[in-house]
XYZ file of C-alpha atoms in Angstrom:
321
model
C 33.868 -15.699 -12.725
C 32.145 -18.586 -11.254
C 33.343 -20.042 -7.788
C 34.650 -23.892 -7.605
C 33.963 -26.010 -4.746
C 34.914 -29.514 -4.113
C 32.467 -32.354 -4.650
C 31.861 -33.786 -1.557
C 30.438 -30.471 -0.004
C 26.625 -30.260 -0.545
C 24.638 -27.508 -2.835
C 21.742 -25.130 -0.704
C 19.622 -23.343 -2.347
C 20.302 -19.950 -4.598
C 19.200 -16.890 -3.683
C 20.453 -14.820 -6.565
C 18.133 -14.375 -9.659
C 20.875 -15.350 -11.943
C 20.915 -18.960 -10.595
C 16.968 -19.155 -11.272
C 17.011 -21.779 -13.986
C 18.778 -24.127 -11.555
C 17.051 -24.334 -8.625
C 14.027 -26.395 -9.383
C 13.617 -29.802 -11.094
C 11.259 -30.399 -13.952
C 7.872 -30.876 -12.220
C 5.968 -27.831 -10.508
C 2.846 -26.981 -9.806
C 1.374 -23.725 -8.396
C -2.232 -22.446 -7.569
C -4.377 -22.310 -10.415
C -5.835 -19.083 -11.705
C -2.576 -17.211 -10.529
C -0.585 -16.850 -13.400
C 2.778 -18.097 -11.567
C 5.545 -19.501 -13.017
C 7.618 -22.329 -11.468
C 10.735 -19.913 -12.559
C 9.392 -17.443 -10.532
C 10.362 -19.341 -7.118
C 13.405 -21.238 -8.650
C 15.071 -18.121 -8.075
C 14.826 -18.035 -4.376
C 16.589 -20.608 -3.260
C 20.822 -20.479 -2.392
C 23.470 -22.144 -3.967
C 25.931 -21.084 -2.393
C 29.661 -21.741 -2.821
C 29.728 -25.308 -2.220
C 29.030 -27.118 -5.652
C 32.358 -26.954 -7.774
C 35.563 -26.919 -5.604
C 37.134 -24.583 -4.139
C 39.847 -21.975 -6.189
C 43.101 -22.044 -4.644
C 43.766 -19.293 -2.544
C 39.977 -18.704 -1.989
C 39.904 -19.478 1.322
C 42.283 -16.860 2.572
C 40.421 -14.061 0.010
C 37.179 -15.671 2.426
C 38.746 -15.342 5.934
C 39.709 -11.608 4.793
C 36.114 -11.318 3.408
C 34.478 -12.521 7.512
C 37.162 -10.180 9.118
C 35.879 -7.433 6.941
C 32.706 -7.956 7.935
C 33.060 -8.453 11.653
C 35.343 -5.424 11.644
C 32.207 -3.231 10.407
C 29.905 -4.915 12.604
C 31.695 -4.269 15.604
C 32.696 -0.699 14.791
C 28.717 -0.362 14.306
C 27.860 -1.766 17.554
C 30.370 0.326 19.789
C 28.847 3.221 17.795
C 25.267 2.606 19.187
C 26.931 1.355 22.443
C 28.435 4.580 22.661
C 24.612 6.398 22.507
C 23.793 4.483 25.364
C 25.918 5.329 27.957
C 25.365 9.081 27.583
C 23.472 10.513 29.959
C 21.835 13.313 27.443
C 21.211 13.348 23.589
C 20.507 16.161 21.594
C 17.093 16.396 20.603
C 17.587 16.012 16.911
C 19.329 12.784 17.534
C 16.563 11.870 19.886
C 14.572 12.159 17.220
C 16.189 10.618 14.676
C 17.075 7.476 16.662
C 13.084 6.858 17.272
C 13.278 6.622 13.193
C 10.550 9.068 12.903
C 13.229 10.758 10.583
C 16.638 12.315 9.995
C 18.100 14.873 12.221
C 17.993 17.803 9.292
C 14.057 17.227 9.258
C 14.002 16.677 13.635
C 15.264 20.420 13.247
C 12.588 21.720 11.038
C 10.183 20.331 13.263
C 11.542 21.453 16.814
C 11.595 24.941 15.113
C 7.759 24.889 14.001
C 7.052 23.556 17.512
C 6.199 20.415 17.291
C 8.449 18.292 19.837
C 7.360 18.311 23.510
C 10.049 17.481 26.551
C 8.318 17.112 29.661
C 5.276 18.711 28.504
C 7.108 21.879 27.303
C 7.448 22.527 23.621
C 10.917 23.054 23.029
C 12.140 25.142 20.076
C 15.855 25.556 20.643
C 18.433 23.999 18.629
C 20.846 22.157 20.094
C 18.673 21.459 23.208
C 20.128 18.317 25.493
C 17.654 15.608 26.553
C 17.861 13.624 29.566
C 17.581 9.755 29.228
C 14.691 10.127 32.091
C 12.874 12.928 29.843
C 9.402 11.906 28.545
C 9.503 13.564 24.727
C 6.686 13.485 22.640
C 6.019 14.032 18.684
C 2.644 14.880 17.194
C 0.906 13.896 20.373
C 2.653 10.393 20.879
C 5.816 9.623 23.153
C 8.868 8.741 21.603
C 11.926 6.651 22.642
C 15.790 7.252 21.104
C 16.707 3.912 20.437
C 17.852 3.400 17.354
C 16.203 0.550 15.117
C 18.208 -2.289 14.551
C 18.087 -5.607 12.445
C 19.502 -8.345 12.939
C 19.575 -11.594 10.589
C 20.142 -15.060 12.179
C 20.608 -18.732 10.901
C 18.892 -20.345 13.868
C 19.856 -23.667 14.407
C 17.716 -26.999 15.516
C 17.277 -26.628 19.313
C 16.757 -23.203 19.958
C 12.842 -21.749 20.542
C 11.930 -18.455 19.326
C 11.249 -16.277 22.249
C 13.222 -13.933 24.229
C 12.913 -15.815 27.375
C 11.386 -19.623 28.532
C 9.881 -20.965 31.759
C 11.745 -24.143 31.147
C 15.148 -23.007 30.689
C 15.570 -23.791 27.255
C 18.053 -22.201 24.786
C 16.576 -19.091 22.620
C 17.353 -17.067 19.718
C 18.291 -14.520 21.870
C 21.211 -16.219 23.568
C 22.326 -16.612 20.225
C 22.515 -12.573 19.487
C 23.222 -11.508 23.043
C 25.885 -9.304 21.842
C 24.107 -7.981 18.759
C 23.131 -5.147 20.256
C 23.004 -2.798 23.232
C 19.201 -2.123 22.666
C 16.733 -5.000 23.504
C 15.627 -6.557 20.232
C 12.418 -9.539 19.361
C 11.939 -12.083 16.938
C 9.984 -11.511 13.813
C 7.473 -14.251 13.958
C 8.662 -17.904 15.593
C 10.326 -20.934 14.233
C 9.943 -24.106 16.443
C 12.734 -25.366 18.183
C 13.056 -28.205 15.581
C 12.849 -25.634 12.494
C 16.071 -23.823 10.996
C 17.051 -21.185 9.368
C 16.237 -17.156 8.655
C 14.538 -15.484 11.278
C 14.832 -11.155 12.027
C 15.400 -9.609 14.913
C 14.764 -6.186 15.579
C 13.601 -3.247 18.002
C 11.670 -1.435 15.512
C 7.661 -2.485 16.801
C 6.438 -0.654 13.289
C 8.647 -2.974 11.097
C 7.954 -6.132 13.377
C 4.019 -5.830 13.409
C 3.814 -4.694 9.541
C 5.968 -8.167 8.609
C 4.017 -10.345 10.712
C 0.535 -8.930 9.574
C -1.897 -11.695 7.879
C -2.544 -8.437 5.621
C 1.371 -7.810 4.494
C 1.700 -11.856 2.942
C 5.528 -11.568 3.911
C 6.595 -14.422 1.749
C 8.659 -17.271 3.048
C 10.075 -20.354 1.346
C 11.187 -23.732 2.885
C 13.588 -26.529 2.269
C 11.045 -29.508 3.271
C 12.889 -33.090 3.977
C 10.122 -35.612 4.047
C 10.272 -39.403 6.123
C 9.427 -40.813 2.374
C 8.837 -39.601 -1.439
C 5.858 -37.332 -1.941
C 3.549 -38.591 -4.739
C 2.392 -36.182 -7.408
C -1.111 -36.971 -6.616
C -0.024 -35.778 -3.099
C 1.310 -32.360 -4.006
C -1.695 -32.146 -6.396
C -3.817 -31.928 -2.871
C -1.143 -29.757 -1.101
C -1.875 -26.897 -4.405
C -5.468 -27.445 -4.202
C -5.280 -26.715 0.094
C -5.267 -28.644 2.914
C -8.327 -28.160 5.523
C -6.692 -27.311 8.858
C -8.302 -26.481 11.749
C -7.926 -22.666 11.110
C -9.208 -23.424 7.061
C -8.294 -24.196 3.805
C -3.848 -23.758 3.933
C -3.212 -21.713 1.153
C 0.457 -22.998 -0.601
C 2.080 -20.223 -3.286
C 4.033 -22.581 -4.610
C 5.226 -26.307 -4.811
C 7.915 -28.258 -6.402
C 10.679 -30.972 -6.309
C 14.557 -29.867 -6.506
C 16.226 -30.406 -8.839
C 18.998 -33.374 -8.383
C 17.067 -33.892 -5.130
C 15.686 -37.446 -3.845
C 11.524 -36.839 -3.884
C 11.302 -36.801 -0.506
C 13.143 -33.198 -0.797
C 10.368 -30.199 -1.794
C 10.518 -26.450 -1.920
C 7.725 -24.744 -0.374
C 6.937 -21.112 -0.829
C 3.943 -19.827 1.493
C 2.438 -16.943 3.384
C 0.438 -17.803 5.782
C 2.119 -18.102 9.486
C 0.238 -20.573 11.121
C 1.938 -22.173 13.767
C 3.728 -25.118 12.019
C 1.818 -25.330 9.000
C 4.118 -27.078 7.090
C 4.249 -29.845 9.344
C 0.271 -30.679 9.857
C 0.091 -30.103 6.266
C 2.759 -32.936 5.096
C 1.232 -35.233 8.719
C -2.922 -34.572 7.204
C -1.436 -36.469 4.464
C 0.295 -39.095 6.215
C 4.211 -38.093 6.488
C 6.686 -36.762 8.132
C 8.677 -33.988 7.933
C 12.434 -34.593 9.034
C 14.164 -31.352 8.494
C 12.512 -27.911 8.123
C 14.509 -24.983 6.911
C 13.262 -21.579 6.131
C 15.928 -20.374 3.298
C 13.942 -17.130 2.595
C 11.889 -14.980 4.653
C 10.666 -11.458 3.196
C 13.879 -11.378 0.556
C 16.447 -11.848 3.288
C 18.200 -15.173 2.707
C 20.845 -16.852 5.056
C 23.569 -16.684 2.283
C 27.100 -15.967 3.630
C 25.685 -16.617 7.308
C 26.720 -19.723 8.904
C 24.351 -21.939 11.165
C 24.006 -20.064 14.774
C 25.333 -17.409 13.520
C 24.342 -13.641 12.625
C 24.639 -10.510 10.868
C 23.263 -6.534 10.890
C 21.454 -5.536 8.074
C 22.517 -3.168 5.419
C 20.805 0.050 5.272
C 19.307 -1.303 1.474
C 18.301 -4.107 3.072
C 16.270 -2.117 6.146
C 15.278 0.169 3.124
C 14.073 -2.621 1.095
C 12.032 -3.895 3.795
C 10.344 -0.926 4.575
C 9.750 -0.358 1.278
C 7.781 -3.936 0.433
């Protein structure tokens, strides 16, 4: 049954398929030669629960619905917590922390000698390993922390690094009790850009996402200092010379019951603020920057400045793109 939500709140995006035919206005362009349909990005923006008023009694069934939530997240986190104040793991777990795989498999493989502790191969189940321990798999060392992922609404002010010689506020002041494990941020947002930006510990997942080679796909809400002419987004389609080349845009369009100075903007490239010298080479100004989407994870149900852990279809999704 669909939600209700009182007028005055505002509509984001949708990030649900079913929503696909409402997302974008009537004009859209997208690359030549591609074969892309304007539907195909309508889909990827949120709507939310904020267009048709709110059901009575829906805002106690939401407060249940956060508590839920926070209750799992926490009970995860003291669970990893837990790991790190041991002072010895088993070696299967050791294994399976460093995500190399699960412990049933980290047995088959300390039996057929593969696993190294201190330059010993070790063979017996149930062995203990010390924190200090150097263990190595398949002739590379290994580490037991356990990946995590963690999806943030970044707000305007905040810079995207996990420390700053000026003393400015980061994304990781913002998740400092996310984890136990010291986690990174997947690519950067400026300080004046918000929305969806991953965090994570895992260095495979985190170089494989931000790899010119991967195209992880990422779509903006653009707010522009005055109404972009068609012959305008014509250009933007056809690419903008930057100084690092030609700025390649997937796709283009108004919104729907949006003033024209509102566009969606799917790309791939990760330039540093590419959306920004792309709208200035053409004489505006962008006012508000929001990343809504960023490899399929959306900021739906996660409010400004604030976080959540990924599910494990979520992780497996990403590992799977």
């Amino acid at each position: 049954m669909e939600k209700k939500y009182s007028k005055t709140e505002k509509e984001p995006f949708v990030s649900n398929q079913s929503e696909e035919r409402k997302s974008f206005g009537k004009t859209s362009f997208k690359r030549g030669g591609e074969g892309r349909s304007s539907s195909d990005v309508r889909g990827k923006y949120e709507r939310g629960s904020l267009k048709y008023g709110r059901k009575p009694g829906s805002e106690k069934t939401d407060r249940d619905d956060d508590r839920a939530r926070s209750f799992v997240q926490k009970r995860r986190f003291k669970k990893v917590e837990k790991d790190v104040h041991k002072d010895t793991i088993r070696l299967n777990k050791y294994i399976a922390n460093s995500g190399i795989c699960s412990r049933r498999e980290a047995d088959e493989l300390i039996v057929q000698g593969l696993v190294e502790v201190n330059g010993q191969v070790v063979t017996e189940m149930g062995y203990q390993v010390e924190k200090t321990d150097k263990v190595v798999f398949d002739g590379q060392g290994i580490t037991p922390e356990k990946p995590v992922y963690i999806l943030l609404n970044k707000p305007k002010g905040y810079i995207s690094t996990t420390k700053d010689d000026k003393a400015r506020k980061t994304v990781m002041d913002l998740v400092a009790n996310a984890s136990p494990y010291r986690v990174f941020p997947v690519g950067r947002l400026d300080r004046s850009t918000t929305g969806v930006i991953l965090l994570t510990n895992d260095g495979h997942m985190t170089k494989k996402l931000t790899h010119p080679s991967f195209d992880a796909k990422k779509i903006y809400h653009v707010t522009l200092d005055k109404k972009l002419t068609n012959e305008d987004m014509k250009l933007i389609v056809e690419g903008i010379r930057l100084e690092e080349g030609i700025a390649v845009v997937d796709q283009i369009s108004f919104i729907e019951g949006k003033p024209k100075n509102e566009i969606g903007m799917e790309i791939h490239i990760g330039w540093n603020r590419v959306i920004r010298r792309i709208f200035q080479r053409l004489g505006y100004e962008v006012e508000a920057l929001d990343r809504v989407m960023f490899a399929g994870m959306t900021k739906k149900n996660i409010k400004r400045g604030h976080w959540r852990i990924l599910t494990d279809l979520e992780v497996n999704t990403l590992k799977m793109l």
